[in-house]
């Protein structure tokens, strides 16, 4: 697989923490320039997906084959039935089907629970030319503007795209009362929660150029695990759904790689391979779940936001200071 085919993303190490007035220096800046020496490189997910798919023989991935049911036949065998009526029997089923996995019930009764926060996702396109004030505020990488129970998180993506998640810690019913088929209503209702914030920040909501998308945040119980069942296992969010902390895709890819290694080491013995993979995955998932929950709390349920998150990122070494912005808000 040719990693040099990945498109470089300028500014990935850059993180900016600003106050709700658009100013402030909270003691943690990774800089707005990317010199290529960062230890956490990123890649557009679509590009990574393309590369992984291109590395597979034609026909390996079958599109349009939505699974509607899975039935155990015993002896590690399972029959999968698809929406088109076709079915197949498999000696190993790997549930990599996300938060609402259809495979998980074969192993566990656990169901994702709402964590109390939802994101509303928006985009600004060609931002440097069309939305220069917001583009300047976001900078070259990621922007964090955190306040108790709410936040604006924005990220610069290739081709001048600003990708924004507007976070609100509200009951699910609060979002149910909003008509998400009406973008104008969504923008107005969400932006009202940020009254008094800098217009360059609220423009990330009000000027959104794609229909706002609601992302309710759910998680599986911390340390989720199951008793080994022959012929079936889980990886990624299907196995250990956490609040978003930037690691979900990384963990899923790592799970896949580790499962592949175990299968290669135990050729012909799916049961041994899966059992080995699961035990290691359960152990690392405990720490990952705890870290994700901690970051979620520091971002969205911390009266001291953003300072708690900054101290976590800097090991407590960053000074906590705020400089007065031109709007006199922090």
PDB file of C-alpha atoms in Angstrom:
ATOM      1  CA  UNK A   1       0.000   0.000   0.000  1.00  0.00           C
ATOM      2  CA  UNK A   2       1.551   3.277  -1.119  1.00  0.00           C
ATOM      3  CA  UNK A   3       1.317   5.747   1.746  1.00  0.00           C
ATOM      4  CA  UNK A   4       2.991   8.414  -0.425  1.00  0.00           C
ATOM      5  CA  UNK A   5      -0.293   8.649  -2.346  1.00  0.00           C
ATOM      6  CA  UNK A   6      -1.924  10.361   0.599  1.00  0.00           C
ATOM      7  CA  UNK A   7      -2.651  14.037   0.204  1.00  0.00           C
ATOM      8  CA  UNK A   8      -0.730  16.066   2.772  1.00  0.00           C
ATOM      9  CA  UNK A   9      -2.910  18.073   5.115  1.00  0.00           C
ATOM     10  CA  UNK A  10      -1.278  21.339   6.061  1.00  0.00           C
ATOM     11  CA  UNK A  11      -1.656  22.555   9.603  1.00  0.00           C
ATOM     12  CA  UNK A  12      -2.705  19.305  11.207  1.00  0.00           C
ATOM     13  CA  UNK A  13      -0.631  19.827  14.396  1.00  0.00           C
ATOM     14  CA  UNK A  14      -2.164  23.290  14.923  1.00  0.00           C
ATOM     15  CA  UNK A  15      -4.640  23.677  17.766  1.00  0.00           C
ATOM     16  CA  UNK A  16      -6.137  26.987  18.819  1.00  0.00           C
ATOM     17  CA  UNK A  17      -8.063  27.537  22.039  1.00  0.00           C
ATOM     18  CA  UNK A  18      -9.974  30.801  21.955  1.00  0.00           C
ATOM     19  CA  UNK A  19     -12.557  32.516  24.118  1.00  0.00           C
ATOM     20  CA  UNK A  20     -16.148  32.996  23.075  1.00  0.00           C
ATOM     21  CA  UNK A  21     -15.308  36.551  22.008  1.00  0.00           C
ATOM     22  CA  UNK A  22     -12.862  35.188  19.446  1.00  0.00           C
ATOM     23  CA  UNK A  23      -9.787  36.236  21.421  1.00  0.00           C
ATOM     24  CA  UNK A  24      -7.767  34.966  24.336  1.00  0.00           C
ATOM     25  CA  UNK A  25      -4.550  33.093  24.886  1.00  0.00           C
ATOM     26  CA  UNK A  26      -5.137  30.029  26.997  1.00  0.00           C
ATOM     27  CA  UNK A  27      -1.532  28.924  27.097  1.00  0.00           C
ATOM     28  CA  UNK A  28      -1.720  26.144  24.512  1.00  0.00           C
ATOM     29  CA  UNK A  29      -0.903  26.800  20.904  1.00  0.00           C
ATOM     30  CA  UNK A  30       0.576  24.116  18.702  1.00  0.00           C
ATOM     31  CA  UNK A  31       1.095  26.733  16.039  1.00  0.00           C
ATOM     32  CA  UNK A  32      -0.612  27.428  12.742  1.00  0.00           C
ATOM     33  CA  UNK A  33       2.174  26.023  10.582  1.00  0.00           C
ATOM     34  CA  UNK A  34       2.940  22.394   9.843  1.00  0.00           C
ATOM     35  CA  UNK A  35       6.615  21.707   9.242  1.00  0.00           C
ATOM     36  CA  UNK A  36       6.053  17.985   8.719  1.00  0.00           C
ATOM     37  CA  UNK A  37       7.617  16.976  12.037  1.00  0.00           C
ATOM     38  CA  UNK A  38       4.360  16.336  13.900  1.00  0.00           C
ATOM     39  CA  UNK A  39       3.880  12.994  15.637  1.00  0.00           C
ATOM     40  CA  UNK A  40       0.150  12.795  14.896  1.00  0.00           C
ATOM     41  CA  UNK A  41      -0.258  13.086  11.118  1.00  0.00           C
ATOM     42  CA  UNK A  42      -3.769  13.007   9.702  1.00  0.00           C
ATOM     43  CA  UNK A  43      -5.268  12.101   6.368  1.00  0.00           C
ATOM     44  CA  UNK A  44      -8.651  12.866   4.805  1.00  0.00           C
ATOM     45  CA  UNK A  45     -10.845   9.889   5.621  1.00  0.00           C
ATOM     46  CA  UNK A  46     -12.095   9.630   2.048  1.00  0.00           C
ATOM     47  CA  UNK A  47      -8.534   9.376   0.749  1.00  0.00           C
ATOM     48  CA  UNK A  48      -7.630   6.691   3.266  1.00  0.00           C
ATOM     49  CA  UNK A  49     -10.789   4.781   2.385  1.00  0.00           C
ATOM     50  CA  UNK A  50      -9.889   4.962  -1.317  1.00  0.00           C
ATOM     51  CA  UNK A  51      -6.380   3.655  -0.721  1.00  0.00           C
ATOM     52  CA  UNK A  52      -7.576   0.746   1.413  1.00  0.00           C
ATOM     53  CA  UNK A  53     -10.231  -0.213  -1.145  1.00  0.00           C
ATOM     54  CA  UNK A  54      -7.755   0.075  -4.029  1.00  0.00           C
ATOM     55  CA  UNK A  55      -5.435  -2.368  -2.250  1.00  0.00           C
ATOM     56  CA  UNK A  56      -8.068  -5.141  -2.342  1.00  0.00           C
ATOM     57  CA  UNK A  57      -8.825  -7.511  -5.227  1.00  0.00           C
ATOM     58  CA  UNK A  58     -11.893  -6.572  -7.239  1.00  0.00           C
ATOM     59  CA  UNK A  59     -15.093  -7.912  -5.708  1.00  0.00           C
ATOM     60  CA  UNK A  60     -13.741  -8.196  -2.170  1.00  0.00           C
ATOM     61  CA  UNK A  61     -16.130  -5.489  -1.008  1.00  0.00           C
ATOM     62  CA  UNK A  62     -19.700  -6.043  -2.137  1.00  0.00           C
ATOM     63  CA  UNK A  63     -21.794  -2.881  -2.122  1.00  0.00           C
ATOM     64  CA  UNK A  64     -25.551  -2.769  -1.602  1.00  0.00           C
ATOM     65  CA  UNK A  65     -25.604  -5.940   0.514  1.00  0.00           C
ATOM     66  CA  UNK A  66     -27.307  -4.647   3.651  1.00  0.00           C
ATOM     67  CA  UNK A  67     -27.561  -7.290   6.376  1.00  0.00           C
ATOM     68  CA  UNK A  68     -31.068  -7.617   7.788  1.00  0.00           C
ATOM     69  CA  UNK A  69     -30.564 -10.600  10.111  1.00  0.00           C
ATOM     70  CA  UNK A  70     -27.939 -13.006  11.410  1.00  0.00           C
ATOM     71  CA  UNK A  71     -28.778 -16.486  12.701  1.00  0.00           C
ATOM     72  CA  UNK A  72     -26.525 -18.877  14.568  1.00  0.00           C
ATOM     73  CA  UNK A  73     -26.410 -22.426  13.228  1.00  0.00           C
ATOM     74  CA  UNK A  74     -24.142 -23.711  15.999  1.00  0.00           C
ATOM     75  CA  UNK A  75     -20.574 -24.905  15.674  1.00  0.00           C
ATOM     76  CA  UNK A  76     -19.344 -21.413  14.867  1.00  0.00           C
ATOM     77  CA  UNK A  77     -21.479 -21.146  11.718  1.00  0.00           C
ATOM     78  CA  UNK A  78     -23.810 -18.198  11.069  1.00  0.00           C
ATOM     79  CA  UNK A  79     -26.234 -17.389   8.272  1.00  0.00           C
ATOM     80  CA  UNK A  80     -26.486 -13.766   7.155  1.00  0.00           C
ATOM     81  CA  UNK A  81     -29.581 -12.642   5.287  1.00  0.00           C
ATOM     82  CA  UNK A  82     -29.467  -9.519   3.123  1.00  0.00           C
ATOM     83  CA  UNK A  83     -32.083  -6.960   2.139  1.00  0.00           C
ATOM     84  CA  UNK A  84     -32.207  -8.378  -1.401  1.00  0.00           C
ATOM     85  CA  UNK A  85     -33.272 -11.764  -0.017  1.00  0.00           C
ATOM     86  CA  UNK A  86     -29.945 -13.491  -0.603  1.00  0.00           C
ATOM     87  CA  UNK A  87     -28.166 -15.285   2.233  1.00  0.00           C
ATOM     88  CA  UNK A  88     -24.731 -16.691   2.963  1.00  0.00           C
ATOM     89  CA  UNK A  89     -23.286 -18.966   5.648  1.00  0.00           C
ATOM     90  CA  UNK A  90     -19.948 -17.944   7.154  1.00  0.00           C
ATOM     91  CA  UNK A  91     -17.421 -19.567   9.470  1.00  0.00           C
ATOM     92  CA  UNK A  92     -16.416 -16.156  10.869  1.00  0.00           C
ATOM     93  CA  UNK A  93     -18.546 -13.007  11.103  1.00  0.00           C
ATOM     94  CA  UNK A  94     -16.739  -9.796  12.081  1.00  0.00           C
ATOM     95  CA  UNK A  95     -19.105  -7.029  13.148  1.00  0.00           C
ATOM     96  CA  UNK A  96     -17.485  -3.793  12.011  1.00  0.00           C
ATOM     97  CA  UNK A  97     -20.891  -2.174  11.625  1.00  0.00           C
ATOM     98  CA  UNK A  98     -20.674   0.676  14.095  1.00  0.00           C
ATOM     99  CA  UNK A  99     -22.719   1.969  16.997  1.00  0.00           C
ATOM    100  CA  UNK A 100     -25.956   0.149  16.128  1.00  0.00           C
ATOM    101  CA  UNK A 101     -24.329  -3.110  15.120  1.00  0.00           C
ATOM    102  CA  UNK A 102     -26.585  -5.960  13.998  1.00  0.00           C
ATOM    103  CA  UNK A 103     -23.817  -8.387  14.955  1.00  0.00           C
ATOM    104  CA  UNK A 104     -23.404  -7.264  18.583  1.00  0.00           C
ATOM    105  CA  UNK A 105     -26.596  -8.982  19.874  1.00  0.00           C
ATOM    106  CA  UNK A 106     -24.974 -12.342  19.089  1.00  0.00           C
ATOM    107  CA  UNK A 107     -22.419 -11.537  21.778  1.00  0.00           C
ATOM    108  CA  UNK A 108     -23.810  -8.943  24.152  1.00  0.00           C
ATOM    109  CA  UNK A 109     -27.044  -7.377  25.407  1.00  0.00           C
ATOM    110  CA  UNK A 110     -25.325  -4.003  25.808  1.00  0.00           C
ATOM    111  CA  UNK A 111     -26.851  -1.067  23.962  1.00  0.00           C
ATOM    112  CA  UNK A 112     -25.361   2.395  23.404  1.00  0.00           C
ATOM    113  CA  UNK A 113     -26.649   5.052  25.807  1.00  0.00           C
ATOM    114  CA  UNK A 114     -26.950   8.774  25.145  1.00  0.00           C
ATOM    115  CA  UNK A 115     -24.137  10.622  26.938  1.00  0.00           C
ATOM    116  CA  UNK A 116     -26.020  13.908  27.252  1.00  0.00           C
ATOM    117  CA  UNK A 117     -24.358  15.823  24.414  1.00  0.00           C
ATOM    118  CA  UNK A 118     -25.169  16.157  20.731  1.00  0.00           C
ATOM    119  CA  UNK A 119     -23.270  17.703  17.843  1.00  0.00           C
ATOM    120  CA  UNK A 120     -24.726  19.689  14.970  1.00  0.00           C
ATOM    121  CA  UNK A 121     -22.428  19.339  11.971  1.00  0.00           C
ATOM    122  CA  UNK A 122     -21.972  22.142   9.420  1.00  0.00           C
ATOM    123  CA  UNK A 123     -19.516  23.114   6.672  1.00  0.00           C
ATOM    124  CA  UNK A 124     -18.226  26.334   5.136  1.00  0.00           C
ATOM    125  CA  UNK A 125     -16.878  25.943   1.603  1.00  0.00           C
ATOM    126  CA  UNK A 126     -14.108  27.951  -0.084  1.00  0.00           C
ATOM    127  CA  UNK A 127     -13.837  29.644   3.287  1.00  0.00           C
ATOM    128  CA  UNK A 128     -10.739  31.779   2.695  1.00  0.00           C
ATOM    129  CA  UNK A 129     -12.454  33.582  -0.167  1.00  0.00           C
ATOM    130  CA  UNK A 130     -16.086  33.485   0.956  1.00  0.00           C
ATOM    131  CA  UNK A 131     -15.806  33.513   4.770  1.00  0.00           C
ATOM    132  CA  UNK A 132     -12.423  35.143   5.471  1.00  0.00           C
ATOM    133  CA  UNK A 133     -13.158  36.212   9.061  1.00  0.00           C
ATOM    134  CA  UNK A 134     -14.176  32.720  10.136  1.00  0.00           C
ATOM    135  CA  UNK A 135     -11.305  31.171   8.184  1.00  0.00           C
ATOM    136  CA  UNK A 136      -8.805  33.441   9.910  1.00  0.00           C
ATOM    137  CA  UNK A 137     -10.225  32.575  13.323  1.00  0.00           C
ATOM    138  CA  UNK A 138     -10.045  28.824  12.715  1.00  0.00           C
ATOM    139  CA  UNK A 139      -6.463  29.122  11.491  1.00  0.00           C
ATOM    140  CA  UNK A 140      -4.530  26.312   9.887  1.00  0.00           C
ATOM    141  CA  UNK A 141      -5.715  23.362  11.935  1.00  0.00           C
ATOM    142  CA  UNK A 142      -8.285  22.860  14.687  1.00  0.00           C
ATOM    143  CA  UNK A 143     -10.183  25.456  16.705  1.00  0.00           C
ATOM    144  CA  UNK A 144     -11.632  24.810  20.177  1.00  0.00           C
ATOM    145  CA  UNK A 145     -13.995  27.266  21.823  1.00  0.00           C
ATOM    146  CA  UNK A 146     -15.270  25.591  24.975  1.00  0.00           C
ATOM    147  CA  UNK A 147     -17.722  26.774  27.590  1.00  0.00           C
ATOM    148  CA  UNK A 148     -19.771  24.864  30.165  1.00  0.00           C
ATOM    149  CA  UNK A 149     -22.377  22.712  28.354  1.00  0.00           C
ATOM    150  CA  UNK A 150     -21.556  24.077  24.894  1.00  0.00           C
ATOM    151  CA  UNK A 151     -18.713  24.370  22.417  1.00  0.00           C
ATOM    152  CA  UNK A 152     -17.795  25.211  18.850  1.00  0.00           C
ATOM    153  CA  UNK A 153     -15.195  22.873  17.349  1.00  0.00           C
ATOM    154  CA  UNK A 154     -13.922  23.607  13.870  1.00  0.00           C
ATOM    155  CA  UNK A 155     -11.299  22.015  11.671  1.00  0.00           C
ATOM    156  CA  UNK A 156      -9.674  23.124   8.443  1.00  0.00           C
ATOM    157  CA  UNK A 157      -9.856  20.501   5.713  1.00  0.00           C
ATOM    158  CA  UNK A 158      -8.404  20.447   2.181  1.00  0.00           C
ATOM    159  CA  UNK A 159      -9.587  22.885  -0.485  1.00  0.00           C
ATOM    160  CA  UNK A 160     -10.603  25.652   1.918  1.00  0.00           C
ATOM    161  CA  UNK A 161     -13.291  23.654   3.746  1.00  0.00           C
ATOM    162  CA  UNK A 162     -14.104  24.450   7.370  1.00  0.00           C
ATOM    163  CA  UNK A 163     -15.784  21.503   9.111  1.00  0.00           C
ATOM    164  CA  UNK A 164     -17.643  22.458  12.278  1.00  0.00           C
ATOM    165  CA  UNK A 165     -19.220  20.513  15.112  1.00  0.00           C
ATOM    166  CA  UNK A 166     -21.422  22.633  17.348  1.00  0.00           C
ATOM    167  CA  UNK A 167     -21.755  20.818  20.666  1.00  0.00           C
ATOM    168  CA  UNK A 168     -24.616  21.261  23.127  1.00  0.00           C
ATOM    169  CA  UNK A 169     -25.185  19.300  26.317  1.00  0.00           C
ATOM    170  CA  UNK A 170     -28.959  19.046  26.193  1.00  0.00           C
ATOM    171  CA  UNK A 171     -31.556  16.288  26.631  1.00  0.00           C
ATOM    172  CA  UNK A 172     -32.474  14.423  23.481  1.00  0.00           C
ATOM    173  CA  UNK A 173     -35.944  15.995  23.646  1.00  0.00           C
ATOM    174  CA  UNK A 174     -34.425  19.437  23.154  1.00  0.00           C
ATOM    175  CA  UNK A 175     -33.196  18.397  19.729  1.00  0.00           C
ATOM    176  CA  UNK A 176     -36.399  16.506  18.913  1.00  0.00           C
ATOM    177  CA  UNK A 177     -38.270  19.808  19.135  1.00  0.00           C
ATOM    178  CA  UNK A 178     -36.176  21.200  16.244  1.00  0.00           C
ATOM    179  CA  UNK A 179     -37.269  20.499  12.678  1.00  0.00           C
ATOM    180  CA  UNK A 180     -34.032  19.292  11.094  1.00  0.00           C
ATOM    181  CA  UNK A 181     -35.719  19.264   7.685  1.00  0.00           C
ATOM    182  CA  UNK A 182     -35.669  23.080   7.899  1.00  0.00           C
ATOM    183  CA  UNK A 183     -32.012  24.253   7.841  1.00  0.00           C
ATOM    184  CA  UNK A 184     -33.017  27.834   8.573  1.00  0.00           C
ATOM    185  CA  UNK A 185     -34.807  26.827  11.786  1.00  0.00           C
ATOM    186  CA  UNK A 186     -31.901  24.617  12.871  1.00  0.00           C
ATOM    187  CA  UNK A 187     -29.341  27.382  12.393  1.00  0.00           C
ATOM    188  CA  UNK A 188     -31.474  29.923  14.241  1.00  0.00           C
ATOM    189  CA  UNK A 189     -32.217  27.644  17.206  1.00  0.00           C
ATOM    190  CA  UNK A 190     -28.629  26.471  17.592  1.00  0.00           C
ATOM    191  CA  UNK A 191     -27.059  29.893  17.073  1.00  0.00           C
ATOM    192  CA  UNK A 192     -29.367  31.333  19.758  1.00  0.00           C
ATOM    193  CA  UNK A 193     -27.528  29.164  22.300  1.00  0.00           C
ATOM    194  CA  UNK A 194     -24.373  31.125  21.488  1.00  0.00           C
ATOM    195  CA  UNK A 195     -25.793  34.609  21.858  1.00  0.00           C
ATOM    196  CA  UNK A 196     -23.026  37.107  22.553  1.00  0.00           C
ATOM    197  CA  UNK A 197     -20.287  34.994  21.015  1.00  0.00           C
ATOM    198  CA  UNK A 198     -18.103  36.497  18.292  1.00  0.00           C
ATOM    199  CA  UNK A 199     -19.880  36.751  14.914  1.00  0.00           C
ATOM    200  CA  UNK A 200     -16.920  35.007  13.265  1.00  0.00           C
ATOM    201  CA  UNK A 201     -17.703  32.024  15.493  1.00  0.00           C
ATOM    202  CA  UNK A 202     -21.480  32.002  15.147  1.00  0.00           C
ATOM    203  CA  UNK A 203     -21.030  32.352  11.369  1.00  0.00           C
ATOM    204  CA  UNK A 204     -19.703  28.792  11.453  1.00  0.00           C
ATOM    205  CA  UNK A 205     -23.314  27.921  12.282  1.00  0.00           C
ATOM    206  CA  UNK A 206     -25.429  30.571  10.576  1.00  0.00           C
ATOM    207  CA  UNK A 207     -23.488  30.606   7.287  1.00  0.00           C
ATOM    208  CA  UNK A 208     -23.319  26.822   7.002  1.00  0.00           C
ATOM    209  CA  UNK A 209     -23.541  25.795   3.356  1.00  0.00           C
ATOM    210  CA  UNK A 210     -24.716  22.236   3.855  1.00  0.00           C
ATOM    211  CA  UNK A 211     -27.838  21.062   5.641  1.00  0.00           C
ATOM    212  CA  UNK A 212     -27.080  20.816   9.379  1.00  0.00           C
ATOM    213  CA  UNK A 213     -26.776  17.209  10.546  1.00  0.00           C
ATOM    214  CA  UNK A 214     -27.602  16.093  14.082  1.00  0.00           C
ATOM    215  CA  UNK A 215     -25.116  13.706  15.685  1.00  0.00           C
ATOM    216  CA  UNK A 216     -26.406  12.382  19.000  1.00  0.00           C
ATOM    217  CA  UNK A 217     -23.473  11.073  20.996  1.00  0.00           C
ATOM    218  CA  UNK A 218     -23.845   7.590  22.453  1.00  0.00           C
ATOM    219  CA  UNK A 219     -21.454   5.224  24.194  1.00  0.00           C
ATOM    220  CA  UNK A 220     -21.308   1.610  25.272  1.00  0.00           C
ATOM    221  CA  UNK A 221     -20.674   0.834  28.949  1.00  0.00           C
ATOM    222  CA  UNK A 222     -17.023   1.411  29.904  1.00  0.00           C
ATOM    223  CA  UNK A 223     -15.020  -1.775  29.635  1.00  0.00           C
ATOM    224  CA  UNK A 224     -17.651  -3.452  27.459  1.00  0.00           C
ATOM    225  CA  UNK A 225     -16.749  -7.086  26.882  1.00  0.00           C
ATOM    226  CA  UNK A 226     -18.447 -10.418  26.226  1.00  0.00           C
ATOM    227  CA  UNK A 227     -17.954 -14.128  26.664  1.00  0.00           C
ATOM    228  CA  UNK A 228     -16.263 -15.579  23.603  1.00  0.00           C
ATOM    229  CA  UNK A 229     -18.657 -17.083  21.051  1.00  0.00           C
ATOM    230  CA  UNK A 230     -17.171 -19.246  18.260  1.00  0.00           C
ATOM    231  CA  UNK A 231     -17.456 -17.784  14.779  1.00  0.00           C
ATOM    232  CA  UNK A 232     -18.219 -14.149  15.605  1.00  0.00           C
ATOM    233  CA  UNK A 233     -16.470 -11.064  16.980  1.00  0.00           C
ATOM    234  CA  UNK A 234     -16.580  -7.253  16.882  1.00  0.00           C
ATOM    235  CA  UNK A 235     -14.215  -4.404  16.172  1.00  0.00           C
ATOM    236  CA  UNK A 236     -14.315  -0.613  16.247  1.00  0.00           C
ATOM    237  CA  UNK A 237     -17.447   1.157  17.456  1.00  0.00           C
ATOM    238  CA  UNK A 238     -19.388  -2.107  17.356  1.00  0.00           C
ATOM    239  CA  UNK A 239     -17.090  -3.359  20.133  1.00  0.00           C
ATOM    240  CA  UNK A 240     -16.218  -0.237  22.134  1.00  0.00           C
ATOM    241  CA  UNK A 241     -18.269   2.831  21.211  1.00  0.00           C
ATOM    242  CA  UNK A 242     -16.912   5.883  23.027  1.00  0.00           C
ATOM    243  CA  UNK A 243     -17.663   9.595  22.982  1.00  0.00           C
ATOM    244  CA  UNK A 244     -15.636  11.153  20.153  1.00  0.00           C
ATOM    245  CA  UNK A 245     -12.078  12.040  21.107  1.00  0.00           C
ATOM    246  CA  UNK A 246     -10.324  11.806  17.743  1.00  0.00           C
ATOM    247  CA  UNK A 247      -9.333   8.178  18.252  1.00  0.00           C
ATOM    248  CA  UNK A 248     -12.351   6.207  17.040  1.00  0.00           C
ATOM    249  CA  UNK A 249     -11.134   5.528  13.507  1.00  0.00           C
ATOM    250  CA  UNK A 250      -7.617   4.846  14.789  1.00  0.00           C
ATOM    251  CA  UNK A 251      -8.897   2.251  17.244  1.00  0.00           C
ATOM    252  CA  UNK A 252     -11.027   0.570  14.578  1.00  0.00           C
ATOM    253  CA  UNK A 253      -8.108   0.301  12.172  1.00  0.00           C
ATOM    254  CA  UNK A 254      -5.886  -1.009  14.949  1.00  0.00           C
ATOM    255  CA  UNK A 255      -8.501  -3.615  15.876  1.00  0.00           C
ATOM    256  CA  UNK A 256      -8.669  -4.724  12.237  1.00  0.00           C
ATOM    257  CA  UNK A 257      -4.907  -4.981  11.966  1.00  0.00           C
ATOM    258  CA  UNK A 258      -4.603  -6.954  15.204  1.00  0.00           C
ATOM    259  CA  UNK A 259      -7.398  -9.324  14.218  1.00  0.00           C
ATOM    260  CA  UNK A 260      -5.718  -9.860  10.856  1.00  0.00           C
ATOM    261  CA  UNK A 261      -2.411 -10.654  12.546  1.00  0.00           C
ATOM    262  CA  UNK A 262      -4.088 -13.147  14.871  1.00  0.00           C
ATOM    263  CA  UNK A 263      -5.842 -14.871  11.961  1.00  0.00           C
ATOM    264  CA  UNK A 264      -2.554 -15.103  10.081  1.00  0.00           C
ATOM    265  CA  UNK A 265      -0.794 -16.545  13.134  1.00  0.00           C
ATOM    266  CA  UNK A 266      -3.500 -19.173  13.692  1.00  0.00           C
ATOM    267  CA  UNK A 267      -4.251 -20.226  10.131  1.00  0.00           C
ATOM    268  CA  UNK A 268      -7.248 -22.503   9.982  1.00  0.00           C
ATOM    269  CA  UNK A 269      -8.120 -21.975  13.648  1.00  0.00           C
ATOM    270  CA  UNK A 270     -10.551 -19.065  13.744  1.00  0.00           C
ATOM    271  CA  UNK A 271     -11.504 -19.797  17.330  1.00  0.00           C
ATOM    272  CA  UNK A 272      -7.964 -19.445  18.694  1.00  0.00           C
ATOM    273  CA  UNK A 273      -7.288 -16.348  16.603  1.00  0.00           C
ATOM    274  CA  UNK A 274     -10.452 -14.555  17.701  1.00  0.00           C
ATOM    275  CA  UNK A 275     -10.022 -15.446  21.367  1.00  0.00           C
ATOM    276  CA  UNK A 276      -6.460 -14.066  21.308  1.00  0.00           C
ATOM    277  CA  UNK A 277      -7.568 -10.877  19.563  1.00  0.00           C
ATOM    278  CA  UNK A 278     -10.506 -10.287  21.908  1.00  0.00           C
ATOM    279  CA  UNK A 279      -8.509 -10.585  25.127  1.00  0.00           C
ATOM    280  CA  UNK A 280      -5.991  -7.983  23.964  1.00  0.00           C
ATOM    281  CA  UNK A 281      -8.739  -5.740  22.595  1.00  0.00           C
ATOM    282  CA  UNK A 282     -10.696  -5.846  25.861  1.00  0.00           C
ATOM    283  CA  UNK A 283      -7.649  -4.694  27.816  1.00  0.00           C
ATOM    284  CA  UNK A 284      -6.802  -1.741  25.590  1.00  0.00           C
ATOM    285  CA  UNK A 285     -10.476  -0.755  25.312  1.00  0.00           C
ATOM    286  CA  UNK A 286     -10.680  -0.106  29.064  1.00  0.00           C
ATOM    287  CA  UNK A 287      -8.061   2.644  28.861  1.00  0.00           C
ATOM    288  CA  UNK A 288      -9.485   4.027  25.613  1.00  0.00           C
ATOM    289  CA  UNK A 289     -12.986   4.276  27.088  1.00  0.00           C
ATOM    290  CA  UNK A 290     -11.740   5.994  30.221  1.00  0.00           C
ATOM    291  CA  UNK A 291      -9.712   8.514  28.226  1.00  0.00           C
ATOM    292  CA  UNK A 292     -12.606   9.290  25.879  1.00  0.00           C
ATOM    293  CA  UNK A 293     -14.986   9.823  28.795  1.00  0.00           C
ATOM    294  CA  UNK A 294     -12.458  12.079  30.500  1.00  0.00           C
ATOM    295  CA  UNK A 295     -11.978  14.226  27.412  1.00  0.00           C
ATOM    296  CA  UNK A 296     -15.725  14.446  26.865  1.00  0.00           C
ATOM    297  CA  UNK A 297     -16.203  15.686  30.418  1.00  0.00           C
ATOM    298  CA  UNK A 298     -13.419  18.242  30.129  1.00  0.00           C
ATOM    299  CA  UNK A 299     -14.827  19.565  26.858  1.00  0.00           C
ATOM    300  CA  UNK A 300     -18.538  19.712  27.572  1.00  0.00           C
ATOM    301  CA  UNK A 301     -19.262  19.244  31.282  1.00  0.00           C
ATOM    302  CA  UNK A 302     -16.478  21.169  32.987  1.00  0.00           C
ATOM    303  CA  UNK A 303     -17.182  24.506  34.669  1.00  0.00           C
ATOM    304  CA  UNK A 304     -13.496  25.340  34.149  1.00  0.00           C
ATOM    305  CA  UNK A 305     -13.509  24.764  30.375  1.00  0.00           C
ATOM    306  CA  UNK A 306     -11.262  25.059  28.465  1.00  0.00           C
ATOM    307  CA  UNK A 307      -8.543  24.963  31.107  1.00  0.00           C
ATOM    308  CA  UNK A 308      -9.048  21.357  32.164  1.00  0.00           C
ATOM    309  CA  UNK A 309      -8.546  20.092  28.615  1.00  0.00           C
ATOM    310  CA  UNK A 310      -5.534  22.329  28.093  1.00  0.00           C
ATOM    311  CA  UNK A 311      -3.937  20.992  31.265  1.00  0.00           C
ATOM    312  CA  UNK A 312      -4.556  17.439  30.059  1.00  0.00           C
ATOM    313  CA  UNK A 313      -2.938  18.149  26.681  1.00  0.00           C
ATOM    314  CA  UNK A 314       0.058  19.873  28.223  1.00  0.00           C
ATOM    315  CA  UNK A 315       0.515  17.648  31.246  1.00  0.00           C
ATOM    316  CA  UNK A 316      -0.475  20.577  33.446  1.00  0.00           C
ATOM    317  CA  UNK A 317       2.537  22.548  32.267  1.00  0.00           C
ATOM    318  CA  UNK A 318       0.701  25.270  30.358  1.00  0.00           C
ATOM    319  CA  UNK A 319       0.033  28.561  32.112  1.00  0.00           C
ATOM    320  CA  UNK A 320      -3.626  29.457  32.443  1.00  0.00           C
ATOM    321  CA  UNK A 321      -4.032  33.002  31.247  1.00  0.00           C
ATOM    322  CA  UNK A 322      -6.528  34.919  29.224  1.00  0.00           C
ATOM    323  CA  UNK A 323      -5.812  38.017  27.199  1.00  0.00           C
ATOM    324  CA  UNK A 324      -8.553  40.520  26.604  1.00  0.00           C
ATOM    325  CA  UNK A 325      -9.862  40.437  23.052  1.00  0.00           C
ATOM    326  CA  UNK A 326     -11.011  43.452  21.102  1.00  0.00           C
ATOM    327  CA  UNK A 327     -14.547  42.584  22.220  1.00  0.00           C
ATOM    328  CA  UNK A 328     -13.586  42.422  25.863  1.00  0.00           C
ATOM    329  CA  UNK A 329     -14.754  38.810  26.194  1.00  0.00           C
ATOM    330  CA  UNK A 330     -12.850  35.670  27.018  1.00  0.00           C
TER     331      UNK A 330
END
